[in-house]
Short mmCIF file of N, CA, C and O and ligand atoms in Angstrom, two decimals:
data_model
loop_
_atom_site.label_atom_id
_atom_site.label_comp_id
_atom_site.label_asym_id
_atom_site.label_seq_id
_atom_site.Cartn_x
_atom_site.Cartn_y
_atom_site.Cartn_z
N MET A 1 2.80 15.98 11.04
CA MET A 1 2.02 14.83 11.48
C MET A 1 2.57 13.54 10.88
O MET A 1 2.80 12.57 11.60
N ILE A 2 2.77 13.52 9.54
CA ILE A 2 3.28 12.27 8.96
C ILE A 2 4.77 12.13 9.24
O ILE A 2 5.50 13.10 9.34
N GLY A 3 5.17 10.87 9.35
CA GLY A 3 6.57 10.57 9.61
C GLY A 3 7.22 9.94 8.40
O GLY A 3 7.09 10.45 7.28
N ARG A 4 7.89 8.82 8.63
CA ARG A 4 8.66 8.19 7.55
C ARG A 4 7.76 7.63 6.46
O ARG A 4 6.61 7.30 6.71
N LEU A 5 8.34 7.54 5.26
CA LEU A 5 7.70 6.80 4.18
C LEU A 5 7.86 5.32 4.49
O LEU A 5 8.98 4.80 4.50
N ASN A 6 6.76 4.64 4.80
CA ASN A 6 6.85 3.22 5.15
C ASN A 6 7.03 2.35 3.92
O ASN A 6 7.86 1.45 3.91
N HIS A 7 6.21 2.59 2.89
CA HIS A 7 6.39 1.86 1.64
C HIS A 7 5.68 2.54 0.49
O HIS A 7 4.82 3.40 0.70
N VAL A 8 6.09 2.16 -0.71
CA VAL A 8 5.38 2.50 -1.94
C VAL A 8 4.85 1.19 -2.49
O VAL A 8 5.59 0.20 -2.57
N ALA A 9 3.56 1.15 -2.84
CA ALA A 9 2.96 -0.08 -3.35
C ALA A 9 2.77 0.04 -4.85
O ALA A 9 2.25 1.04 -5.36
N ILE A 10 3.20 -1.00 -5.56
CA ILE A 10 3.12 -1.04 -7.02
C ILE A 10 2.36 -2.30 -7.41
O ILE A 10 2.73 -3.41 -6.99
N VAL A 11 1.30 -2.12 -8.16
CA VAL A 11 0.54 -3.27 -8.67
C VAL A 11 1.23 -3.79 -9.91
O VAL A 11 1.63 -3.01 -10.79
N VAL A 12 1.41 -5.10 -9.97
CA VAL A 12 2.11 -5.71 -11.11
C VAL A 12 1.23 -6.81 -11.73
O VAL A 12 0.52 -7.52 -11.03
N PRO A 13 1.32 -6.95 -13.06
CA PRO A 13 0.54 -8.01 -13.71
C PRO A 13 1.12 -9.39 -13.49
O PRO A 13 0.42 -10.40 -13.63
N ASP A 14 2.42 -9.47 -13.13
CA ASP A 14 3.09 -10.76 -12.96
C ASP A 14 4.11 -10.61 -11.83
O ASP A 14 5.10 -9.88 -11.98
N LEU A 15 3.86 -11.29 -10.72
CA LEU A 15 4.74 -11.12 -9.55
C LEU A 15 6.14 -11.67 -9.79
O LEU A 15 7.12 -11.11 -9.30
N ALA A 16 6.24 -12.75 -10.56
CA ALA A 16 7.57 -13.32 -10.82
C ALA A 16 8.40 -12.35 -11.65
O ALA A 16 9.59 -12.15 -11.38
N VAL A 17 7.77 -11.72 -12.63
CA VAL A 17 8.48 -10.75 -13.46
C VAL A 17 8.86 -9.53 -12.62
O VAL A 17 10.01 -9.05 -12.67
N GLY A 18 7.91 -9.04 -11.83
CA GLY A 18 8.19 -7.89 -10.98
C GLY A 18 9.31 -8.18 -9.99
O GLY A 18 10.20 -7.35 -9.77
N SER A 19 9.27 -9.38 -9.38
CA SER A 19 10.33 -9.76 -8.43
C SER A 19 11.68 -9.80 -9.11
O SER A 19 12.68 -9.35 -8.55
N ALA A 20 11.72 -10.36 -10.32
CA ALA A 20 12.99 -10.48 -11.04
C ALA A 20 13.54 -9.10 -11.40
O ALA A 20 14.76 -8.87 -11.33
N ILE A 21 12.65 -8.16 -11.73
CA ILE A 21 13.12 -6.81 -12.06
C ILE A 21 13.80 -6.19 -10.84
O ILE A 21 14.90 -5.65 -10.93
N TYR A 22 13.14 -6.30 -9.68
CA TYR A 22 13.73 -5.68 -8.48
C TYR A 22 14.94 -6.44 -7.96
O TYR A 22 15.91 -5.84 -7.49
N ARG A 23 14.92 -7.78 -8.05
CA ARG A 23 16.03 -8.59 -7.54
C ARG A 23 17.21 -8.58 -8.50
O ARG A 23 18.34 -8.29 -8.11
N ASP A 24 16.94 -8.89 -9.77
CA ASP A 24 18.04 -9.14 -10.71
C ASP A 24 18.51 -7.88 -11.42
O ASP A 24 19.71 -7.69 -11.61
N MET A 25 17.57 -7.03 -11.84
CA MET A 25 17.99 -5.82 -12.55
C MET A 25 18.40 -4.73 -11.58
O MET A 25 19.39 -4.03 -11.78
N LEU A 26 17.60 -4.55 -10.51
CA LEU A 26 17.85 -3.43 -9.60
C LEU A 26 18.67 -3.83 -8.38
O LEU A 26 19.11 -2.98 -7.62
N GLY A 27 18.86 -5.14 -8.17
CA GLY A 27 19.75 -5.59 -7.11
C GLY A 27 19.23 -5.40 -5.71
O GLY A 27 20.00 -5.22 -4.76
N ALA A 28 17.92 -5.46 -5.53
CA ALA A 28 17.33 -5.28 -4.20
C ALA A 28 17.07 -6.63 -3.54
O ALA A 28 17.03 -7.67 -4.21
N LYS A 29 16.88 -6.57 -2.22
CA LYS A 29 16.51 -7.78 -1.47
C LYS A 29 15.00 -7.97 -1.59
O LYS A 29 14.22 -7.08 -1.22
N VAL A 30 14.59 -9.12 -2.12
CA VAL A 30 13.19 -9.36 -2.47
C VAL A 30 12.71 -10.61 -1.74
O VAL A 30 13.38 -11.64 -1.74
N SER A 31 11.52 -10.54 -1.10
CA SER A 31 10.99 -11.67 -0.36
C SER A 31 10.30 -12.67 -1.29
O SER A 31 10.04 -12.37 -2.46
N GLU A 32 9.99 -13.83 -0.75
CA GLU A 32 9.05 -14.73 -1.43
C GLU A 32 7.68 -14.05 -1.44
O GLU A 32 7.41 -13.15 -0.65
N SER A 33 6.78 -14.52 -2.32
CA SER A 33 5.45 -13.93 -2.33
C SER A 33 4.65 -14.45 -1.14
O SER A 33 4.83 -15.59 -0.69
N VAL A 34 3.79 -13.58 -0.62
CA VAL A 34 2.99 -13.88 0.56
C VAL A 34 1.52 -13.68 0.21
O VAL A 34 1.14 -12.58 -0.22
N ASN A 35 0.71 -14.72 0.37
CA ASN A 35 -0.73 -14.59 0.13
C ASN A 35 -1.39 -13.89 1.31
O ASN A 35 -1.17 -14.28 2.46
N MET A 36 -2.20 -12.88 1.01
CA MET A 36 -2.93 -12.17 2.06
C MET A 36 -4.40 -12.19 1.71
O MET A 36 -4.95 -11.18 1.25
N PRO A 37 -5.05 -13.34 1.93
CA PRO A 37 -6.46 -13.46 1.49
C PRO A 37 -7.38 -12.43 2.14
O PRO A 37 -8.33 -11.98 1.51
N GLU A 38 -7.07 -12.03 3.38
CA GLU A 38 -7.95 -11.06 4.05
C GLU A 38 -7.84 -9.68 3.40
O GLU A 38 -8.71 -8.83 3.60
N HIS A 39 -6.78 -9.45 2.61
CA HIS A 39 -6.64 -8.17 1.89
C HIS A 39 -6.85 -8.33 0.39
O HIS A 39 -6.82 -7.33 -0.34
N GLY A 40 -7.05 -9.56 -0.07
CA GLY A 40 -7.28 -9.78 -1.50
C GLY A 40 -6.06 -9.52 -2.36
O GLY A 40 -6.20 -9.14 -3.54
N VAL A 41 -4.86 -9.72 -1.80
CA VAL A 41 -3.64 -9.47 -2.58
C VAL A 41 -2.59 -10.56 -2.29
O VAL A 41 -2.63 -11.21 -1.25
N ILE A 42 -1.71 -10.72 -3.25
CA ILE A 42 -0.46 -11.44 -3.03
C ILE A 42 0.63 -10.36 -3.05
O ILE A 42 0.62 -9.48 -3.91
N THR A 43 1.54 -10.43 -2.09
CA THR A 43 2.53 -9.36 -1.92
C THR A 43 3.94 -9.91 -1.99
O THR A 43 4.22 -11.01 -1.48
N VAL A 44 4.82 -9.14 -2.60
CA VAL A 44 6.26 -9.37 -2.51
C VAL A 44 6.85 -8.12 -1.88
O VAL A 44 6.55 -7.00 -2.32
N PHE A 45 7.66 -8.29 -0.84
CA PHE A 45 8.26 -7.15 -0.16
C PHE A 45 9.68 -6.93 -0.68
O PHE A 45 10.48 -7.87 -0.71
N VAL A 46 9.95 -5.74 -1.10
CA VAL A 46 11.28 -5.36 -1.56
C VAL A 46 11.87 -4.44 -0.50
O VAL A 46 11.28 -3.40 -0.18
N GLU A 47 13.00 -4.83 0.06
CA GLU A 47 13.62 -4.03 1.11
C GLU A 47 14.67 -3.11 0.53
O GLU A 47 15.61 -3.56 -0.11
N LEU A 48 14.49 -1.81 0.79
CA LEU A 48 15.50 -0.82 0.40
C LEU A 48 16.10 -0.27 1.68
O LEU A 48 15.53 -0.43 2.76
N PRO A 49 17.27 0.38 1.58
CA PRO A 49 17.90 0.87 2.82
C PRO A 49 17.01 1.82 3.61
O PRO A 49 17.08 1.84 4.84
N ASN A 50 16.19 2.62 2.95
CA ASN A 50 15.42 3.63 3.68
C ASN A 50 13.92 3.42 3.65
O ASN A 50 13.18 4.18 4.26
N THR A 51 13.42 2.43 2.91
CA THR A 51 11.98 2.19 2.87
C THR A 51 11.73 0.83 2.23
O THR A 51 12.65 0.03 2.08
N LYS A 52 10.48 0.56 1.90
CA LYS A 52 10.13 -0.70 1.25
C LYS A 52 9.32 -0.41 -0.01
O LYS A 52 8.64 0.62 -0.10
N ILE A 53 9.39 -1.33 -0.93
CA ILE A 53 8.47 -1.36 -2.06
C ILE A 53 7.64 -2.62 -1.89
O ILE A 53 8.18 -3.68 -1.55
N GLU A 54 6.34 -2.50 -2.09
CA GLU A 54 5.49 -3.68 -2.05
C GLU A 54 4.92 -3.92 -3.44
O GLU A 54 4.23 -3.05 -3.98
N LEU A 55 5.24 -5.08 -3.99
CA LEU A 55 4.64 -5.46 -5.26
C LEU A 55 3.35 -6.19 -4.94
O LEU A 55 3.34 -7.13 -4.13
N LEU A 56 2.25 -5.75 -5.55
CA LEU A 56 0.92 -6.31 -5.25
C LEU A 56 0.33 -6.93 -6.50
O LEU A 56 0.44 -6.37 -7.60
N HIS A 57 -0.33 -8.07 -6.30
CA HIS A 57 -1.05 -8.72 -7.38
C HIS A 57 -2.39 -9.19 -6.81
O HIS A 57 -2.45 -9.60 -5.65
N PRO A 58 -3.47 -9.11 -7.61
CA PRO A 58 -4.78 -9.49 -7.07
C PRO A 58 -4.83 -10.95 -6.63
O PRO A 58 -4.22 -11.82 -7.25
N LEU A 59 -5.58 -11.19 -5.56
CA LEU A 59 -5.84 -12.55 -5.07
C LEU A 59 -7.35 -12.66 -4.88
O LEU A 59 -7.93 -11.89 -4.12
N GLY A 60 -7.97 -13.60 -5.58
CA GLY A 60 -9.42 -13.79 -5.44
C GLY A 60 -10.21 -12.90 -6.38
O GLY A 60 -9.66 -12.01 -7.04
N ASP A 61 -11.53 -13.15 -6.42
CA ASP A 61 -12.38 -12.49 -7.41
C ASP A 61 -12.71 -11.05 -7.05
O ASP A 61 -12.95 -10.23 -7.93
N ASP A 62 -12.75 -10.74 -5.76
CA ASP A 62 -13.15 -9.39 -5.38
C ASP A 62 -11.96 -8.62 -4.79
O ASP A 62 -12.10 -7.87 -3.83
N SER A 63 -10.80 -8.84 -5.39
CA SER A 63 -9.61 -8.12 -4.93
C SER A 63 -9.78 -6.62 -5.09
O SER A 63 -10.26 -6.15 -6.13
N PRO A 64 -9.38 -5.83 -4.09
CA PRO A 64 -9.52 -4.38 -4.21
C PRO A 64 -8.61 -3.77 -5.29
O PRO A 64 -8.80 -2.62 -5.65
N ILE A 65 -7.65 -4.54 -5.80
CA ILE A 65 -6.76 -3.97 -6.83
C ILE A 65 -7.05 -4.54 -8.22
O ILE A 65 -6.35 -4.21 -9.17
N ALA A 66 -8.11 -5.37 -8.35
CA ALA A 66 -8.40 -5.97 -9.66
C ALA A 66 -8.75 -4.89 -10.69
O ALA A 66 -8.27 -4.92 -11.83
N LYS A 67 -9.57 -3.93 -10.28
CA LYS A 67 -9.98 -2.88 -11.22
C LYS A 67 -8.78 -2.02 -11.63
O LYS A 67 -8.64 -1.63 -12.79
N PHE A 68 -7.91 -1.73 -10.65
CA PHE A 68 -6.71 -0.95 -10.96
C PHE A 68 -5.88 -1.64 -12.03
O PHE A 68 -5.41 -1.02 -12.98
N LEU A 69 -5.72 -2.97 -11.89
CA LEU A 69 -4.90 -3.70 -12.86
C LEU A 69 -5.58 -3.76 -14.23
O LEU A 69 -4.89 -3.67 -15.25
N SER A 70 -6.91 -3.84 -14.23
CA SER A 70 -7.58 -3.86 -15.54
C SER A 70 -7.46 -2.51 -16.23
O SER A 70 -7.38 -2.44 -17.46
N ARG A 71 -7.40 -1.43 -15.45
CA ARG A 71 -7.21 -0.09 -16.04
C ARG A 71 -5.75 0.19 -16.36
O ARG A 71 -5.45 1.08 -17.17
N ASN A 72 -4.85 -0.50 -15.67
CA ASN A 72 -3.40 -0.30 -15.86
C ASN A 72 -2.76 -1.66 -16.11
O ASN A 72 -2.10 -2.22 -15.23
N PRO A 73 -2.95 -2.21 -17.31
CA PRO A 73 -2.53 -3.60 -17.55
C PRO A 73 -1.03 -3.83 -17.43
O PRO A 73 -0.61 -4.97 -17.20
N ASN A 74 -0.23 -2.77 -17.54
CA ASN A 74 1.22 -2.93 -17.33
C ASN A 74 1.61 -2.79 -15.87
O ASN A 74 2.79 -2.84 -15.53
N GLY A 75 0.62 -2.55 -15.00
CA GLY A 75 0.89 -2.27 -13.60
C GLY A 75 1.08 -0.78 -13.40
O GLY A 75 0.97 0.02 -14.33
N GLY A 76 1.35 -0.39 -12.15
CA GLY A 76 1.56 1.03 -11.87
C GLY A 76 1.60 1.28 -10.38
O GLY A 76 1.26 0.40 -9.57
N MET A 77 2.00 2.51 -10.04
CA MET A 77 2.06 2.85 -8.62
C MET A 77 0.65 2.95 -8.06
O MET A 77 -0.19 3.63 -8.64
N HIS A 78 0.40 2.29 -6.96
CA HIS A 78 -0.96 2.21 -6.40
C HIS A 78 -1.15 3.14 -5.21
O HIS A 78 -2.14 3.85 -5.12
N HIS A 79 -0.22 3.12 -4.25
CA HIS A 79 -0.34 4.03 -3.11
C HIS A 79 1.02 4.23 -2.45
O HIS A 79 1.95 3.46 -2.68
N VAL A 80 1.08 5.28 -1.64
CA VAL A 80 2.24 5.49 -0.78
C VAL A 80 1.76 5.40 0.66
O VAL A 80 0.60 5.74 0.97
N CYS A 81 2.62 4.89 1.54
CA CYS A 81 2.23 4.70 2.94
C CYS A 81 3.13 5.52 3.84
O CYS A 81 4.36 5.33 3.84
N TYR A 82 2.50 6.44 4.59
CA TYR A 82 3.23 7.27 5.54
C TYR A 82 2.96 6.78 6.96
O TYR A 82 1.84 6.37 7.28
N GLU A 83 3.97 6.86 7.78
CA GLU A 83 3.82 6.45 9.18
C GLU A 83 3.28 7.61 10.02
O GLU A 83 3.65 8.76 9.81
N VAL A 84 2.40 7.25 10.95
CA VAL A 84 1.92 8.22 11.94
C VAL A 84 2.02 7.57 13.32
O VAL A 84 1.96 6.35 13.46
N ALA A 85 2.14 8.43 14.33
CA ALA A 85 2.26 7.92 15.70
C ALA A 85 0.90 7.52 16.26
O ALA A 85 0.79 6.55 17.02
N ASP A 86 -0.14 8.26 15.92
CA ASP A 86 -1.48 8.01 16.46
C ASP A 86 -2.48 8.13 15.32
O ASP A 86 -2.81 9.24 14.88
N ILE A 87 -2.95 6.99 14.85
CA ILE A 87 -3.76 7.00 13.61
C ILE A 87 -5.14 7.61 13.84
O ILE A 87 -5.68 8.26 12.94
N VAL A 88 -5.70 7.45 15.02
CA VAL A 88 -7.02 8.03 15.27
C VAL A 88 -6.91 9.55 15.37
O VAL A 88 -7.73 10.29 14.80
N ALA A 89 -5.88 10.04 16.04
CA ALA A 89 -5.68 11.49 16.12
C ALA A 89 -5.42 12.06 14.72
O ALA A 89 -5.96 13.12 14.36
N ALA A 90 -4.63 11.35 13.91
CA ALA A 90 -4.35 11.81 12.54
C ALA A 90 -5.63 11.84 11.72
O ALA A 90 -5.92 12.81 11.01
N ARG A 91 -6.43 10.77 11.83
CA ARG A 91 -7.70 10.70 11.09
C ARG A 91 -8.61 11.87 11.47
O ARG A 91 -9.16 12.55 10.60
N ASP A 92 -8.77 12.11 12.77
CA ASP A 92 -9.69 13.16 13.20
C ASP A 92 -9.23 14.53 12.72
O ASP A 92 -10.05 15.36 12.31
N LYS A 93 -7.93 14.74 12.73
CA LYS A 93 -7.39 16.02 12.26
C LYS A 93 -7.63 16.19 10.75
O LYS A 93 -8.01 17.26 10.29
N LEU A 94 -7.44 15.10 10.01
CA LEU A 94 -7.63 15.17 8.56
C LEU A 94 -9.10 15.36 8.20
O LEU A 94 -9.43 16.13 7.30
N ILE A 95 -10.00 14.66 8.90
CA ILE A 95 -11.43 14.81 8.62
C ILE A 95 -11.86 16.25 8.94
O ILE A 95 -12.59 16.88 8.17
N ALA A 96 -11.33 16.78 10.05
CA ALA A 96 -11.66 18.17 10.41
C ALA A 96 -11.16 19.15 9.34
O ALA A 96 -11.75 20.20 9.13
N ALA A 97 -10.09 18.77 8.64
CA ALA A 97 -9.53 19.62 7.59
C ALA A 97 -10.21 19.39 6.25
O ALA A 97 -9.84 20.00 5.24
N GLY A 98 -11.20 18.49 6.21
CA GLY A 98 -11.98 18.30 5.00
C GLY A 98 -11.57 17.10 4.16
O GLY A 98 -12.10 16.90 3.06
N ALA A 99 -10.63 16.30 4.63
CA ALA A 99 -10.18 15.14 3.85
C ALA A 99 -11.16 13.98 4.01
O ALA A 99 -11.85 13.87 5.03
N ARG A 100 -11.20 13.15 2.99
CA ARG A 100 -12.07 11.98 3.03
C ARG A 100 -11.25 10.72 3.31
O ARG A 100 -10.21 10.49 2.70
N VAL A 101 -11.77 9.93 4.25
CA VAL A 101 -11.15 8.65 4.58
C VAL A 101 -11.97 7.56 3.90
O VAL A 101 -13.21 7.61 3.92
N LEU A 102 -11.33 6.62 3.26
CA LEU A 102 -12.06 5.57 2.55
C LEU A 102 -12.71 4.59 3.54
O LEU A 102 -12.26 4.43 4.67
N GLY A 103 -13.75 3.92 3.06
CA GLY A 103 -14.45 2.93 3.87
C GLY A 103 -15.19 3.58 5.02
O GLY A 103 -15.69 4.70 4.89
N ASP A 104 -15.26 2.90 6.13
CA ASP A 104 -16.01 3.43 7.28
C ASP A 104 -15.14 4.31 8.18
O ASP A 104 -15.58 4.70 9.26
N ALA A 105 -13.92 4.61 7.73
CA ALA A 105 -13.01 5.52 8.43
C ALA A 105 -12.43 4.94 9.71
O ALA A 105 -11.71 5.63 10.43
N ASN A 106 -12.74 3.69 9.99
CA ASN A 106 -12.12 3.06 11.16
C ASN A 106 -10.85 2.33 10.73
O ASN A 106 -10.83 1.66 9.71
N PRO A 107 -9.76 2.47 11.52
CA PRO A 107 -8.52 1.79 11.17
C PRO A 107 -8.72 0.28 11.10
O PRO A 107 -9.46 -0.29 11.89
N LYS A 108 -8.07 -0.33 10.09
CA LYS A 108 -8.09 -1.79 9.96
C LYS A 108 -6.65 -2.29 10.14
O LYS A 108 -5.71 -1.54 9.99
N ILE A 109 -6.54 -3.59 10.42
CA ILE A 109 -5.20 -4.15 10.56
C ILE A 109 -4.66 -4.45 9.16
O ILE A 109 -5.27 -5.18 8.38
N GLY A 110 -3.52 -3.82 8.85
CA GLY A 110 -2.97 -3.90 7.50
C GLY A 110 -2.01 -5.06 7.32
O GLY A 110 -1.92 -5.97 8.16
N ALA A 111 -1.28 -5.01 6.22
CA ALA A 111 -0.39 -6.11 5.82
C ALA A 111 0.75 -6.32 6.81
O ALA A 111 1.38 -7.38 6.80
N HIS A 112 1.06 -5.33 7.64
CA HIS A 112 2.15 -5.48 8.60
C HIS A 112 1.63 -5.65 10.02
O HIS A 112 2.35 -5.39 10.99
N ASN A 113 0.34 -6.05 10.13
CA ASN A 113 -0.29 -6.24 11.45
C ASN A 113 -0.31 -4.96 12.28
O ASN A 113 -0.22 -5.00 13.50
N LYS A 114 -0.42 -3.84 11.58
CA LYS A 114 -0.54 -2.56 12.28
C LYS A 114 -1.77 -1.84 11.74
O LYS A 114 -2.19 -2.09 10.61
N PRO A 115 -2.37 -0.92 12.54
CA PRO A 115 -3.59 -0.24 12.08
C PRO A 115 -3.30 0.67 10.89
O PRO A 115 -2.31 1.43 10.90
N VAL A 116 -4.17 0.60 9.88
CA VAL A 116 -4.01 1.43 8.69
C VAL A 116 -5.34 2.06 8.29
O VAL A 116 -6.41 1.57 8.62
N LEU A 117 -5.23 3.15 7.53
CA LEU A 117 -6.37 3.84 6.92
C LEU A 117 -5.95 4.27 5.53
O LEU A 117 -4.76 4.48 5.28
N PHE A 118 -6.93 4.43 4.64
CA PHE A 118 -6.63 4.97 3.31
C PHE A 118 -7.36 6.29 3.12
O PHE A 118 -8.52 6.44 3.53
N LEU A 119 -6.67 7.24 2.49
CA LEU A 119 -7.20 8.59 2.26
C LEU A 119 -7.49 8.78 0.78
O LEU A 119 -6.74 8.29 -0.08
N HIS A 120 -8.57 9.51 0.50
CA HIS A 120 -9.04 9.64 -0.87
C HIS A 120 -8.02 10.37 -1.75
O HIS A 120 -7.56 11.46 -1.41
N PRO A 121 -7.69 9.79 -2.91
CA PRO A 121 -6.67 10.42 -3.76
C PRO A 121 -7.05 11.83 -4.23
O PRO A 121 -6.17 12.66 -4.44
N LYS A 122 -8.36 12.09 -4.36
CA LYS A 122 -8.75 13.42 -4.85
C LYS A 122 -8.37 14.52 -3.86
O LYS A 122 -8.26 15.68 -4.23
N ASP A 123 -8.19 14.15 -2.61
CA ASP A 123 -7.81 15.15 -1.60
C ASP A 123 -6.30 15.26 -1.42
O ASP A 123 -5.83 16.10 -0.65
N PHE A 124 -5.54 14.39 -2.10
CA PHE A 124 -4.09 14.33 -1.86
C PHE A 124 -3.31 14.24 -3.17
O PHE A 124 -2.58 13.27 -3.43
N CYS A 125 -3.53 15.26 -4.02
CA CYS A 125 -2.70 15.40 -5.22
C CYS A 125 -2.81 14.19 -6.15
O CYS A 125 -1.86 13.85 -6.87
N GLY A 126 -3.98 13.54 -6.13
CA GLY A 126 -4.17 12.41 -7.03
C GLY A 126 -3.48 11.13 -6.61
O GLY A 126 -3.34 10.21 -7.42
N THR A 127 -3.06 11.07 -5.34
CA THR A 127 -2.34 9.88 -4.86
C THR A 127 -3.11 9.23 -3.72
O THR A 127 -3.46 9.90 -2.74
N LEU A 128 -3.36 7.94 -3.86
CA LEU A 128 -3.95 7.19 -2.75
C LEU A 128 -2.91 7.09 -1.64
O LEU A 128 -1.77 6.68 -1.88
N ILE A 129 -3.31 7.50 -0.44
CA ILE A 129 -2.40 7.50 0.70
C ILE A 129 -2.88 6.52 1.75
O ILE A 129 -4.06 6.50 2.10
N GLU A 130 -1.96 5.70 2.22
CA GLU A 130 -2.20 4.82 3.35
C GLU A 130 -1.48 5.43 4.54
O GLU A 130 -0.33 5.86 4.42
N LEU A 131 -2.16 5.49 5.67
CA LEU A 131 -1.50 5.87 6.92
C LEU A 131 -1.35 4.61 7.76
O LEU A 131 -2.28 3.81 7.86
N GLU A 132 -0.18 4.43 8.31
CA GLU A 132 0.06 3.26 9.18
C GLU A 132 0.57 3.75 10.52
O GLU A 132 1.51 4.54 10.59
N GLN A 133 -0.07 3.25 11.57
CA GLN A 133 0.40 3.60 12.92
C GLN A 133 1.59 2.70 13.28
O GLN A 133 1.49 1.48 13.21
N VAL A 134 2.68 3.32 13.67
CA VAL A 134 3.87 2.52 14.01
C VAL A 134 4.26 2.77 15.46
O VAL A 134 3.88 3.78 16.05
CO1 CO B 201 0.28 -0.45 1.65
#
């Protein structure tokens, strides 16, 4: 059901430092930071030959990643995003298999203007999973 790894998201305490690590130390192509107020994050996109890394930093008071950063002050891996062809069919199959979908289980438009869902980490080896329809 799942296809390509679309991205790995890493929460960072300082986007400039995180960008410099990926650009200068690791030699990757790194975007300018992009404010995404509707998602409560500021994002830097790191392009790798086979996938992307997204550096995330909280934006606003009720950012969904604020608590993660307070628990992980050095930052840390937040989620992995797998591509699916049909997100509603994937969701229904996963719910039927006993998996929990976060929120109201309806796909929302994600950071790449495509429908996304998040799956409960307790059902997936302790990893928060984002599904993105491509
Ligand atoms: Co993501």
